Amino acid sequence: MVVRRVHACEMLQDKCPWLTKAISPAIPVYNGLVFLFVLANFSMATFMDPGVFPRADEDEDKDDDFRAPLYKNVEIKGIQVRMKWCATCHFYRPPRCSHCSVCDNCVEDFDHHCPWVNNCIGRRNYRYFFLFLLSLSTHMVGVFSFGLIFVLNHMEKLGAAHTTITMAVMCVAGLFFIPVIGLTGFHIVLVARGRTTNEQVTGKFRGGVNPFTRGCCGNVEHVLCSPLAPRYIVEPKKKQAVSVKPPFLRPDLSERQITVKISDNGIQANLNRSKSKISLEGLEDTSMDVQPPLPPKGDPSKYSELKGQLGTGEEGSLSPKLISPPTPAMYKYRPAFSNNPKVHYHATAEQITMQEGHSQGALIEEDGRSLDYQSEPSLDIPSYRKSSLHKTYQSSPLQIDSFAINSRSLSLKSAGRRGTEKVPLHPIKSEGAASTPYKSIFSPNSLSNRNGSLSYDSLLNPMSPSGRKCITHSAVSSVGYHSPYLSAKMCHLRGSELQRQPPQSFSPVLGGPAPHQRDPSPVRYDNLSKTIMASIQERKEMEEREKLLHSHPDSVFADSGVYDTPSSYSLQQVSTLSEDPRSMAMRYGSRDNLMAATSFSTRNPILQSSVSSLSSAMTRAPRTSTTSLQADLANNNVQSHQALQGRVSNGSFKSPGHQVPSSPTGMPRSPSYGGPKAVSFVNTVEITEVQSVGAQRDDMQLKTPHSKINGQPKGISRLGSTSSSQGTPVSPARHSNVKKVSGVGGTTYEISV
Amino acid sequence: MQGLVLGASGDTFGHVHSLQELRRSASLATKVFVQRDYSEGTTCQFQTKFPAELESRIERQLFEETVKTLNSFYAEAEKIGGSSYLEGCLACATAYFIFLCMETHYEKVLKKISKYIQEQNEKIYAPRGLLLTDPLERGMRVGEISIYEDRCSSGSSSSGSSSSSSGGGGGGVGGR
């Protein structure tokens, strides 16, 4: 066609002398320019790289190839767009990218493959193609019109050579006029609407909104004025090598710890927290605890008790050091005692600092004085620090209980009970006097702590920040809130006991509870490291799950209790279930379809009960699309549990309490082709994962019982792994931003923005 | 206190005997991919979410800063403004012969990006055993961070620890 154009131009040259003379000398110039323009754009459209994506390296898709779902969803300006896996190029095609079978390449912003130019039209050369069409149309119009003028002016000599040729040219031009103008008009509309030919022809945005449009003017501007995109197929160039040599720097954990602290309520947030908890407890629960000689015990006892919790033997060591002033007059120095334990409980760095700060704040004494006190016990404490974690973990059954949602209350109660037992002893003594000075200790004004933030204001006021903190540290959702106080109370009491023993002088009242000192200390969430707490929690979860499995063998949708108990776990499982069956159902074209199917069939049916129980939990979940889920579950029971496995293995239970509330919050609803459905749970799961520290450990532990299942389900494991991989990295950033939506063709991934 | 848990491990690296240092080499352990962020359409942006594998290797803030800077570079490259319009007009006027002589705005920014990545690698990532590769080599679909593990090898040559940057990787990628 272009050749004809060229011919036509040559023909026109013959007419040009006449036209030049008859109409204007600019005509040949104009024609020449337009012709040149046509040619240039044609060349660019033909020879320019349209934006071909290079093939992905093997290392990029190593875990994508066989276990990856076919589609991956992405949210673009609030609209779900599906990215398809390209089997040839080994990556998920970016939005608007398509694979050209003629060129055998994925092309960015793929428009179409043009046979006229024998090239794909993509992002880089669409502008030239469009301009080519425009210029060609213009040129054709020009040729036709000039020919017409010529013929009309030479009507009397129609038989002449020039006229005949002109007429022939006009006919050709007229003939090609229609398709070219048609195509030009079509592309003008596409440019105005911001669509590609591919999208228009496949009807992608037929009923919906085009997320790629920038408005009519914006679209035109984008096509015509945007900078020329670079080529992706670059020749390997010599780059200056950067040598990577060990030793490698590692990020300083202390920085993180510091960060954590700072993120709390303030400098000594941790300190405040633990302290506040303890002191609050002391304050609230017993001004009785304050007991006269023991008020300091209250403080120091808290710490000493905490310390005792941490370790067994150390308690004694602390007690002798704490010498509470025997007389009420000395009460003002009580804070010193509380200073003592400052170092204890640093099972985690945060907690340790907490103690310190807390003790600082708690004490009315001046710094120097408090320091004196502190110095004594601190000798013991450092030794505790590292061992405290383990000790606490091992020593206190309550600790485990405390982590468990269910049993927590029990432990607390027991702790409370124990505390209360002791409490009455104390009030006997100088309640009034004791309590007053004791309270004075906690009064905000009386504190002269080095850490101003440690003032008892925090203690008195919001237990919430401290409580929150403790919760965070303990990785227990809501459980930790109360327990620290109780445990603090326990510590308080214990400490008092401890105090009592060595300094017999001022602990007559406490003689009773003395033996309790050596009991396994109540749980102190602050003291335990996150990993330990996570593992404890995980154990609890597993126990609960076991119970769940046994208790709800076949009640798929009936049991609401399932939802509550191993809520986190079941949620996770259900989410995997929901996730998997759906993806399975959807994945008609999935790469792993066959394999998954076969692998599923071999899975043990044992877990089906768990699956069903999970599904029941799922039904309770607010966001689940129960109907579809149920159907899927019913159909894919076996598969679902595999999905469960994959999911569970990757997920971890963290704080169940958080999971439940977080799922509603964490699930962003965005319009999508497919609809999110059960995917929301995956979000939840991933969200919760963040919260727990020992995620990895939990995963491992969870995996072991289901090791058989884990490896296989290709699609599911991929789901799990991807979700986990996405979840874990995502969650730290912000659990609320994780979005998982299931599209029409299957889903899966949530993209966190 | 803070350093108590981790500080030790961090320190051991620095305190290794010089001989051992010479004999140490870094081996590529794994690669982390920074995916594209399509929330704003097809404009080139990368997700700033922190990959979990880098948790213990680099500070979150450094990584995010790198990604954000890269995003800003790409935004500048793709900006439709006066300069890009003029460039287009000029190209049109010269029948696109100007492309033979001059490099486009985008290419200029890409050079800046490449230099920036190189500098980041030298200053920040290589000392931590990481290596950034230019997303351009992967078609701007994904950014890659190679994680190197310290591997003590007795008797290995002192040069064994050096690893070429993405340049070598580019050679592999470019084979299309």
PDB file of C-alpha atoms in Angstrom, chain A residues 245-485:
ATOM      1  CA  LYS A 245      33.026  -8.799  50.472  1.00  0.00           C
ATOM      2  CA  PRO A 246      32.390  -9.967  53.934  1.00  0.00           C
ATOM      3  CA  PRO A 247      32.381  -9.088  56.701  1.00  0.00           C
ATOM      4  CA  PHE A 248      28.910  -7.780  56.265  1.00  0.00           C
ATOM      5  CA  LEU A 249      27.276  -5.210  58.372  1.00  0.00           C
ATOM      6  CA  ARG A 250      24.164  -6.209  60.083  1.00  0.00           C
ATOM      7  CA  PRO A 251      21.473  -3.924  61.228  1.00  0.00           C
ATOM      8  CA  ASP A 252      21.782  -3.236  64.851  1.00  0.00           C
ATOM      9  CA  LEU A 253      19.141  -4.952  66.822  1.00  0.00           C
ATOM     10  CA  SER A 254      19.526  -2.446  69.522  1.00  0.00           C
ATOM     11  CA  GLU A 255      18.325   0.152  67.147  1.00  0.00           C
ATOM     12  CA  ARG A 256      15.243  -1.794  66.657  1.00  0.00           C
ATOM     13  CA  GLN A 257      14.795  -2.189  70.278  1.00  0.00           C
ATOM     14  CA  ILE A 258      15.193   1.407  70.762  1.00  0.00           C
ATOM     15  CA  THR A 259      12.742   2.040  68.081  1.00  0.00           C
ATOM     16  CA  VAL A 260      10.284  -0.137  69.735  1.00  0.00           C
ATOM     17  CA  LYS A 261      10.640   1.668  72.894  1.00  0.00           C
ATOM     18  CA  ILE A 262      10.299   4.973  71.337  1.00  0.00           C
ATOM     19  CA  SER A 263       7.271   3.934  69.489  1.00  0.00           C
ATOM     20  CA  ASP A 264       5.711   3.324  72.788  1.00  0.00           C
ATOM     21  CA  ASN A 265       4.478   6.129  74.772  1.00  0.00           C
ATOM     22  CA  GLY A 266       7.766   7.655  75.167  1.00  0.00           C
ATOM     23  CA  ILE A 267      11.258   7.062  76.094  1.00  0.00           C
ATOM     24  CA  GLN A 268      10.666   4.638  78.755  1.00  0.00           C
ATOM     25  CA  ALA A 269       7.478   3.438  77.423  1.00  0.00           C
ATOM     26  CA  ASN A 270       8.382  -0.068  78.078  1.00  0.00           C
ATOM     27  CA  LEU A 271       9.534   0.847  81.409  1.00  0.00           C
ATOM     28  CA  ASN A 272       6.407   2.690  82.015  1.00  0.00           C
ATOM     29  CA  ARG A 273       4.385  -0.089  80.864  1.00  0.00           C
ATOM     30  CA  SER A 274       5.694  -2.783  82.874  1.00  0.00           C
ATOM     31  CA  LYS A 275       5.981  -0.526  85.673  1.00  0.00           C
ATOM     32  CA  SER A 276       2.639   0.937  85.242  1.00  0.00           C
ATOM     33  CA  LYS A 277       1.156  -2.402  85.151  1.00  0.00           C
ATOM     34  CA  ILE A 278       2.806  -3.414  88.239  1.00  0.00           C
ATOM     35  CA  SER A 279       2.324  -0.287  90.045  1.00  0.00           C
ATOM     36  CA  LEU A 280      -1.184   0.040  88.958  1.00  0.00           C
ATOM     37  CA  GLU A 281      -1.811  -3.299  90.226  1.00  0.00           C
ATOM     38  CA  GLY A 282      -0.219  -2.430  93.369  1.00  0.00           C
ATOM     39  CA  LEU A 283      -2.203   0.677  93.552  1.00  0.00           C
ATOM     40  CA  GLU A 284      -5.445  -0.687  92.604  1.00  0.00           C
ATOM     41  CA  ASP A 285      -5.581  -3.916  93.920  1.00  0.00           C
ATOM     42  CA  THR A 286      -4.180  -3.317  97.032  1.00  0.00           C
ATOM     43  CA  SER A 287      -3.437  -0.418  98.728  1.00  0.00           C
ATOM     44  CA  MET A 288      -3.460  -3.234 100.978  1.00  0.00           C
ATOM     45  CA  ASP A 289      -0.565  -4.644  99.366  1.00  0.00           C
ATOM     46  CA  VAL A 290       1.160  -1.611 100.176  1.00  0.00           C
ATOM     47  CA  GLN A 291       1.342  -2.701 103.624  1.00  0.00           C
ATOM     48  CA  PRO A 292       3.293  -0.764 105.796  1.00  0.00           C
ATOM     49  CA  PRO A 293       6.646  -2.180 105.812  1.00  0.00           C
ATOM     50  CA  LEU A 294       6.004  -3.703 102.567  1.00  0.00           C
ATOM     51  CA  PRO A 295       4.831  -0.944 100.495  1.00  0.00           C
ATOM     52  CA  PRO A 296       8.226  -0.825  99.241  1.00  0.00           C
ATOM     53  CA  LYS A 297       7.757  -4.358  98.957  1.00  0.00           C
ATOM     54  CA  GLY A 298       4.984  -3.514  96.794  1.00  0.00           C
ATOM     55  CA  ASP A 299       7.369  -1.989  94.482  1.00  0.00           C
ATOM     56  CA  PRO A 300      10.383  -3.935  95.097  1.00  0.00           C
ATOM     57  CA  SER A 301       8.333  -6.928  95.703  1.00  0.00           C
ATOM     58  CA  LYS A 302       6.899  -6.555  92.345  1.00  0.00           C
ATOM     59  CA  TYR A 303      10.215  -6.506  90.896  1.00  0.00           C
ATOM     60  CA  SER A 304      11.599  -9.086  93.064  1.00  0.00           C
ATOM     61  CA  GLU A 305       8.694 -11.208  92.325  1.00  0.00           C
ATOM     62  CA  LEU A 306       9.135 -10.644  88.742  1.00  0.00           C
ATOM     63  CA  LYS A 307      12.618 -11.512  89.155  1.00  0.00           C
ATOM     64  CA  GLY A 308      11.564 -14.556  90.941  1.00  0.00           C
ATOM     65  CA  GLN A 309       9.415 -15.407  88.070  1.00  0.00           C
ATOM     66  CA  LEU A 310      12.268 -15.166  85.850  1.00  0.00           C
ATOM     67  CA  GLY A 311      14.378 -17.439  87.764  1.00  0.00           C
ATOM     68  CA  THR A 312      14.163 -19.559  90.723  1.00  0.00           C
ATOM     69  CA  GLY A 313      17.262 -19.040  92.620  1.00  0.00           C
ATOM     70  CA  GLU A 314      17.708 -15.473  92.021  1.00  0.00           C
ATOM     71  CA  GLU A 315      14.814 -14.407  94.016  1.00  0.00           C
ATOM     72  CA  GLY A 316      16.541 -15.025  97.149  1.00  0.00           C
ATOM     73  CA  SER A 317      19.480 -13.090  96.065  1.00  0.00           C
ATOM     74  CA  LEU A 318      17.406 -10.119  95.498  1.00  0.00           C
ATOM     75  CA  SER A 319      15.557 -10.174  98.654  1.00  0.00           C
ATOM     76  CA  PRO A 320      18.368  -9.628 100.949  1.00  0.00           C
ATOM     77  CA  LYS A 321      19.237  -6.629  99.058  1.00  0.00           C
ATOM     78  CA  LEU A 322      15.940  -5.076  99.399  1.00  0.00           C
ATOM     79  CA  ILE A 323      15.840  -3.562 102.690  1.00  0.00           C
ATOM     80  CA  SER A 324      12.679  -1.802 103.105  1.00  0.00           C
ATOM     81  CA  PRO A 325      12.749   0.780 105.697  1.00  0.00           C
ATOM     82  CA  PRO A 326      11.188  -0.593 108.729  1.00  0.00           C
ATOM     83  CA  THR A 327       9.475   2.531 109.762  1.00  0.00           C
ATOM     84  CA  PRO A 328       6.820   4.443 108.015  1.00  0.00           C
ATOM     85  CA  ALA A 329       9.132   7.308 108.000  1.00  0.00           C
ATOM     86  CA  MET A 330      11.194   5.434 105.618  1.00  0.00           C
ATOM     87  CA  TYR A 331       8.424   4.950 103.227  1.00  0.00           C
ATOM     88  CA  LYS A 332       9.552   7.752 101.242  1.00  0.00           C
ATOM     89  CA  TYR A 333      12.505   5.731 100.395  1.00  0.00           C
ATOM     90  CA  ARG A 334      10.554   2.865  99.308  1.00  0.00           C
ATOM     91  CA  PRO A 335      11.001   3.631  95.765  1.00  0.00           C
ATOM     92  CA  ALA A 336      14.468   2.529  96.187  1.00  0.00           C
ATOM     93  CA  PHE A 337      13.275  -0.944  96.407  1.00  0.00           C
ATOM     94  CA  SER A 338      11.447  -0.701  93.310  1.00  0.00           C
ATOM     95  CA  ASN A 339      14.576   0.482  91.797  1.00  0.00           C
ATOM     96  CA  ASN A 340      16.240  -2.646  92.608  1.00  0.00           C
ATOM     97  CA  PRO A 341      14.644  -4.887  90.228  1.00  0.00           C
ATOM     98  CA  LYS A 342      15.125  -2.493  87.523  1.00  0.00           C
ATOM     99  CA  VAL A 343      17.197  -4.735  85.534  1.00  0.00           C
ATOM    100  CA  HIS A 344      15.216  -7.815  85.939  1.00  0.00           C
ATOM    101  CA  TYR A 345      12.800  -9.034  83.581  1.00  0.00           C
ATOM    102  CA  HIS A 346      14.753  -8.083  80.676  1.00  0.00           C
ATOM    103  CA  ALA A 347      13.776 -11.148  79.046  1.00  0.00           C
ATOM    104  CA  THR A 348      13.412  -8.938  76.154  1.00  0.00           C
ATOM    105  CA  ALA A 349      15.286  -5.836  75.761  1.00  0.00           C
ATOM    106  CA  GLU A 350      12.214  -3.816  75.908  1.00  0.00           C
ATOM    107  CA  GLN A 351      11.103  -5.305  79.010  1.00  0.00           C
ATOM    108  CA  ILE A 352      14.289  -4.897  80.719  1.00  0.00           C
ATOM    109  CA  THR A 353      14.352  -1.305  80.034  1.00  0.00           C
ATOM    110  CA  MET A 354      10.879  -1.157  81.130  1.00  0.00           C
ATOM    111  CA  GLN A 355      11.737  -2.370  84.424  1.00  0.00           C
ATOM    112  CA  GLU A 356      14.413   0.055  84.778  1.00  0.00           C
ATOM    113  CA  GLY A 357      12.459   2.999  83.837  1.00  0.00           C
ATOM    114  CA  HIS A 358       9.606   1.789  85.748  1.00  0.00           C
ATOM    115  CA  SER A 359      11.537   1.484  88.800  1.00  0.00           C
ATOM    116  CA  GLN A 360      12.891   4.858  88.225  1.00  0.00           C
ATOM    117  CA  GLY A 361       9.574   6.331  87.934  1.00  0.00           C
ATOM    118  CA  ALA A 362       8.147   4.475  90.727  1.00  0.00           C
ATOM    119  CA  LEU A 363      10.540   5.721  93.188  1.00  0.00           C
ATOM    120  CA  ILE A 364      10.102   8.926  94.804  1.00  0.00           C
ATOM    121  CA  GLU A 365      13.617   9.045  95.802  1.00  0.00           C
ATOM    122  CA  GLU A 366      16.101  11.054  94.021  1.00  0.00           C
ATOM    123  CA  ASP A 367      18.102   9.462  91.458  1.00  0.00           C
ATOM    124  CA  GLY A 368      21.103   9.030  93.528  1.00  0.00           C
ATOM    125  CA  ARG A 369      19.245   7.318  96.167  1.00  0.00           C
ATOM    126  CA  SER A 370      17.423   5.126  93.849  1.00  0.00           C
ATOM    127  CA  LEU A 371      20.609   4.350  92.253  1.00  0.00           C
ATOM    128  CA  ASP A 372      21.899   3.095  95.420  1.00  0.00           C
ATOM    129  CA  TYR A 373      19.144   0.712  95.703  1.00  0.00           C
ATOM    130  CA  GLN A 374      19.304  -0.275  92.250  1.00  0.00           C
ATOM    131  CA  SER A 375      22.844  -1.078  92.317  1.00  0.00           C
ATOM    132  CA  GLU A 376      22.337  -3.902  94.632  1.00  0.00           C
ATOM    133  CA  PRO A 377      19.870  -5.949  92.842  1.00  0.00           C
ATOM    134  CA  SER A 378      21.238  -5.070  89.544  1.00  0.00           C
ATOM    135  CA  LEU A 379      24.074  -7.299  90.280  1.00  0.00           C
ATOM    136  CA  ASP A 380      21.812 -10.184  90.149  1.00  0.00           C
ATOM    137  CA  ILE A 381      19.795  -9.068  87.334  1.00  0.00           C
ATOM    138  CA  PRO A 382      22.252  -9.118  84.554  1.00  0.00           C
ATOM    139  CA  SER A 383      22.728 -12.712  85.135  1.00  0.00           C
ATOM    140  CA  TYR A 384      19.083 -13.089  84.894  1.00  0.00           C
ATOM    141  CA  ARG A 385      18.627 -11.430  81.740  1.00  0.00           C
ATOM    142  CA  LYS A 386      19.595 -14.055  79.430  1.00  0.00           C
ATOM    143  CA  SER A 387      18.498 -16.899  81.474  1.00  0.00           C
ATOM    144  CA  SER A 388      15.378 -15.253  82.557  1.00  0.00           C
ATOM    145  CA  LEU A 389      13.727 -15.964  79.358  1.00  0.00           C
ATOM    146  CA  HIS A 390      14.145 -19.591  79.645  1.00  0.00           C
ATOM    147  CA  LYS A 391      13.481 -19.649  83.228  1.00  0.00           C
ATOM    148  CA  THR A 392      10.312 -17.861  82.947  1.00  0.00           C
ATOM    149  CA  TYR A 393       9.316 -20.065  80.218  1.00  0.00           C
ATOM    150  CA  GLN A 394       9.969 -23.154  82.065  1.00  0.00           C
ATOM    151  CA  SER A 395       9.146 -22.215  85.488  1.00  0.00           C
ATOM    152  CA  SER A 396       5.723 -20.979  85.256  1.00  0.00           C
ATOM    153  CA  PRO A 397       2.893 -23.021  84.013  1.00  0.00           C
ATOM    154  CA  LEU A 398       0.930 -19.931  84.329  1.00  0.00           C
ATOM    155  CA  GLN A 399       2.930 -18.387  81.666  1.00  0.00           C
ATOM    156  CA  ILE A 400       1.713 -20.829  79.190  1.00  0.00           C
ATOM    157  CA  ASP A 401      -1.715 -20.450  80.377  1.00  0.00           C
ATOM    158  CA  SER A 402      -1.565 -16.826  80.253  1.00  0.00           C
ATOM    159  CA  PHE A 403      -0.859 -16.925  76.657  1.00  0.00           C
ATOM    160  CA  ALA A 404      -3.663 -19.080  75.866  1.00  0.00           C
ATOM    161  CA  ILE A 405      -6.734 -17.164  75.473  1.00  0.00           C
ATOM    162  CA  ASN A 406      -8.838 -19.614  77.204  1.00  0.00           C
ATOM    163  CA  SER A 407      -6.740 -20.452  80.064  1.00  0.00           C
ATOM    164  CA  ARG A 408      -5.588 -17.027  80.688  1.00  0.00           C
ATOM    165  CA  SER A 409      -8.433 -16.109  82.813  1.00  0.00           C
ATOM    166  CA  LEU A 410      -7.793 -19.138  84.874  1.00  0.00           C
ATOM    167  CA  SER A 411      -4.276 -18.256  85.470  1.00  0.00           C
ATOM    168  CA  LEU A 412      -5.200 -14.810  86.251  1.00  0.00           C
ATOM    169  CA  LYS A 413      -7.751 -15.910  88.627  1.00  0.00           C
ATOM    170  CA  SER A 414      -5.374 -18.148  90.330  1.00  0.00           C
ATOM    171  CA  ALA A 415      -2.909 -15.417  90.466  1.00  0.00           C
ATOM    172  CA  GLY A 416      -5.505 -13.148  91.686  1.00  0.00           C
ATOM    173  CA  ARG A 417      -6.522 -15.554  94.239  1.00  0.00           C
ATOM    174  CA  ARG A 418      -3.122 -15.949  95.440  1.00  0.00           C
ATOM    175  CA  GLY A 419      -2.696 -12.344  95.517  1.00  0.00           C
ATOM    176  CA  THR A 420      -5.785 -11.838  97.418  1.00  0.00           C
ATOM    177  CA  GLU A 421      -4.709 -14.308  99.930  1.00  0.00           C
ATOM    178  CA  LYS A 422      -1.746 -12.379 100.638  1.00  0.00           C
ATOM    179  CA  VAL A 423      -3.353  -9.171 100.439  1.00  0.00           C
ATOM    180  CA  PRO A 424      -5.379  -9.430 103.517  1.00  0.00           C
ATOM    181  CA  LEU A 425      -2.302 -10.038 105.433  1.00  0.00           C
ATOM    182  CA  HIS A 426      -0.914  -6.802 104.561  1.00  0.00           C
ATOM    183  CA  PRO A 427      -3.655  -4.477 105.219  1.00  0.00           C
ATOM    184  CA  ILE A 428      -3.427  -5.303 108.781  1.00  0.00           C
ATOM    185  CA  LYS A 429      -0.374  -3.366 109.173  1.00  0.00           C
ATOM    186  CA  SER A 430      -0.343   0.241 108.848  1.00  0.00           C
ATOM    187  CA  GLU A 431      -2.799   0.487 106.132  1.00  0.00           C
ATOM    188  CA  GLY A 432      -3.416   4.032 106.451  1.00  0.00           C
ATOM    189  CA  ALA A 433       0.094   5.003 106.836  1.00  0.00           C
ATOM    190  CA  ALA A 434       1.322   2.516 104.423  1.00  0.00           C
ATOM    191  CA  SER A 435      -1.143   3.214 101.827  1.00  0.00           C
ATOM    192  CA  THR A 436      -0.658   6.865 101.996  1.00  0.00           C
ATOM    193  CA  PRO A 437       2.983   6.881 101.550  1.00  0.00           C
ATOM    194  CA  TYR A 438       2.635   4.154  99.113  1.00  0.00           C
ATOM    195  CA  LYS A 439       0.270   6.117  97.134  1.00  0.00           C
ATOM    196  CA  SER A 440       2.461   9.028  97.432  1.00  0.00           C
ATOM    197  CA  ILE A 441       5.030   7.042  95.737  1.00  0.00           C
ATOM    198  CA  PHE A 442       2.829   6.646  92.874  1.00  0.00           C
ATOM    199  CA  SER A 443       1.556  10.084  92.825  1.00  0.00           C
ATOM    200  CA  PRO A 444       2.765  11.847  89.833  1.00  0.00           C
ATOM    201  CA  ASN A 445       4.213  14.705  91.658  1.00  0.00           C
ATOM    202  CA  SER A 446       6.234  12.798  94.038  1.00  0.00           C
ATOM    203  CA  LEU A 447       8.312  11.063  91.573  1.00  0.00           C
ATOM    204  CA  SER A 448      11.702  12.195  90.981  1.00  0.00           C
ATOM    205  CA  ASN A 449      12.799   9.767  88.499  1.00  0.00           C
ATOM    206  CA  ARG A 450      15.406  10.194  86.052  1.00  0.00           C
ATOM    207  CA  ASN A 451      13.039   9.302  83.406  1.00  0.00           C
ATOM    208  CA  GLY A 452      10.407  11.850  83.544  1.00  0.00           C
ATOM    209  CA  SER A 453       8.228   9.783  81.395  1.00  0.00           C
ATOM    210  CA  LEU A 454       8.161   7.226  84.034  1.00  0.00           C
ATOM    211  CA  SER A 455       6.035   9.264  86.274  1.00  0.00           C
ATOM    212  CA  TYR A 456       3.215   7.491  87.746  1.00  0.00           C
ATOM    213  CA  ASP A 457       0.942   9.448  85.634  1.00  0.00           C
ATOM    214  CA  SER A 458       1.288   6.771  83.159  1.00  0.00           C
ATOM    215  CA  LEU A 459       0.786   4.290  85.834  1.00  0.00           C
ATOM    216  CA  LEU A 460      -2.222   5.915  87.191  1.00  0.00           C
ATOM    217  CA  ASN A 461      -3.811   6.834  84.016  1.00  0.00           C
ATOM    218  CA  PRO A 462      -3.725   4.604  81.260  1.00  0.00           C
ATOM    219  CA  MET A 463      -3.060   1.303  81.815  1.00  0.00           C
ATOM    220  CA  SER A 464      -3.927   1.055  78.253  1.00  0.00           C
ATOM    221  CA  PRO A 465      -0.684   2.199  76.860  1.00  0.00           C
ATOM    222  CA  SER A 466       1.189   0.083  79.192  1.00  0.00           C
ATOM    223  CA  GLY A 467      -1.252  -2.638  78.883  1.00  0.00           C
ATOM    224  CA  ARG A 468      -1.050  -2.310  75.246  1.00  0.00           C
ATOM    225  CA  LYS A 469       2.580  -2.428  75.287  1.00  0.00           C
ATOM    226  CA  CYS A 470       2.670  -5.474  77.295  1.00  0.00           C
ATOM    227  CA  ILE A 471       0.293  -7.031  74.985  1.00  0.00           C
ATOM    228  CA  THR A 472       2.366  -6.209  72.080  1.00  0.00           C
ATOM    229  CA  HIS A 473       5.341  -7.591  73.661  1.00  0.00           C
ATOM    230  CA  SER A 474       3.726 -10.681  74.653  1.00  0.00           C
ATOM    231  CA  ALA A 475       2.244 -11.091  71.291  1.00  0.00           C
ATOM    232  CA  VAL A 476      -0.989 -11.846  72.857  1.00  0.00           C
ATOM    233  CA  SER A 477      -3.815  -9.862  71.690  1.00  0.00           C
ATOM    234  CA  SER A 478      -6.035  -8.893  74.440  1.00  0.00           C
ATOM    235  CA  VAL A 479      -4.952 -11.400  76.874  1.00  0.00           C
ATOM    236  CA  GLY A 480      -2.056  -9.604  78.154  1.00  0.00           C
ATOM    237  CA  TYR A 481      -3.954  -6.666  79.254  1.00  0.00           C
ATOM    238  CA  HIS A 482      -5.174  -7.973  82.430  1.00  0.00           C
ATOM    239  CA  SER A 483      -2.629 -10.461  83.206  1.00  0.00           C
ATOM    240  CA  PRO A 484       0.212  -8.129  83.692  1.00  0.00           C
ATOM    241  CA  TYR A 485      -1.623  -6.440  86.374  1.00  0.00           C
TER     242      TYR A 485
END
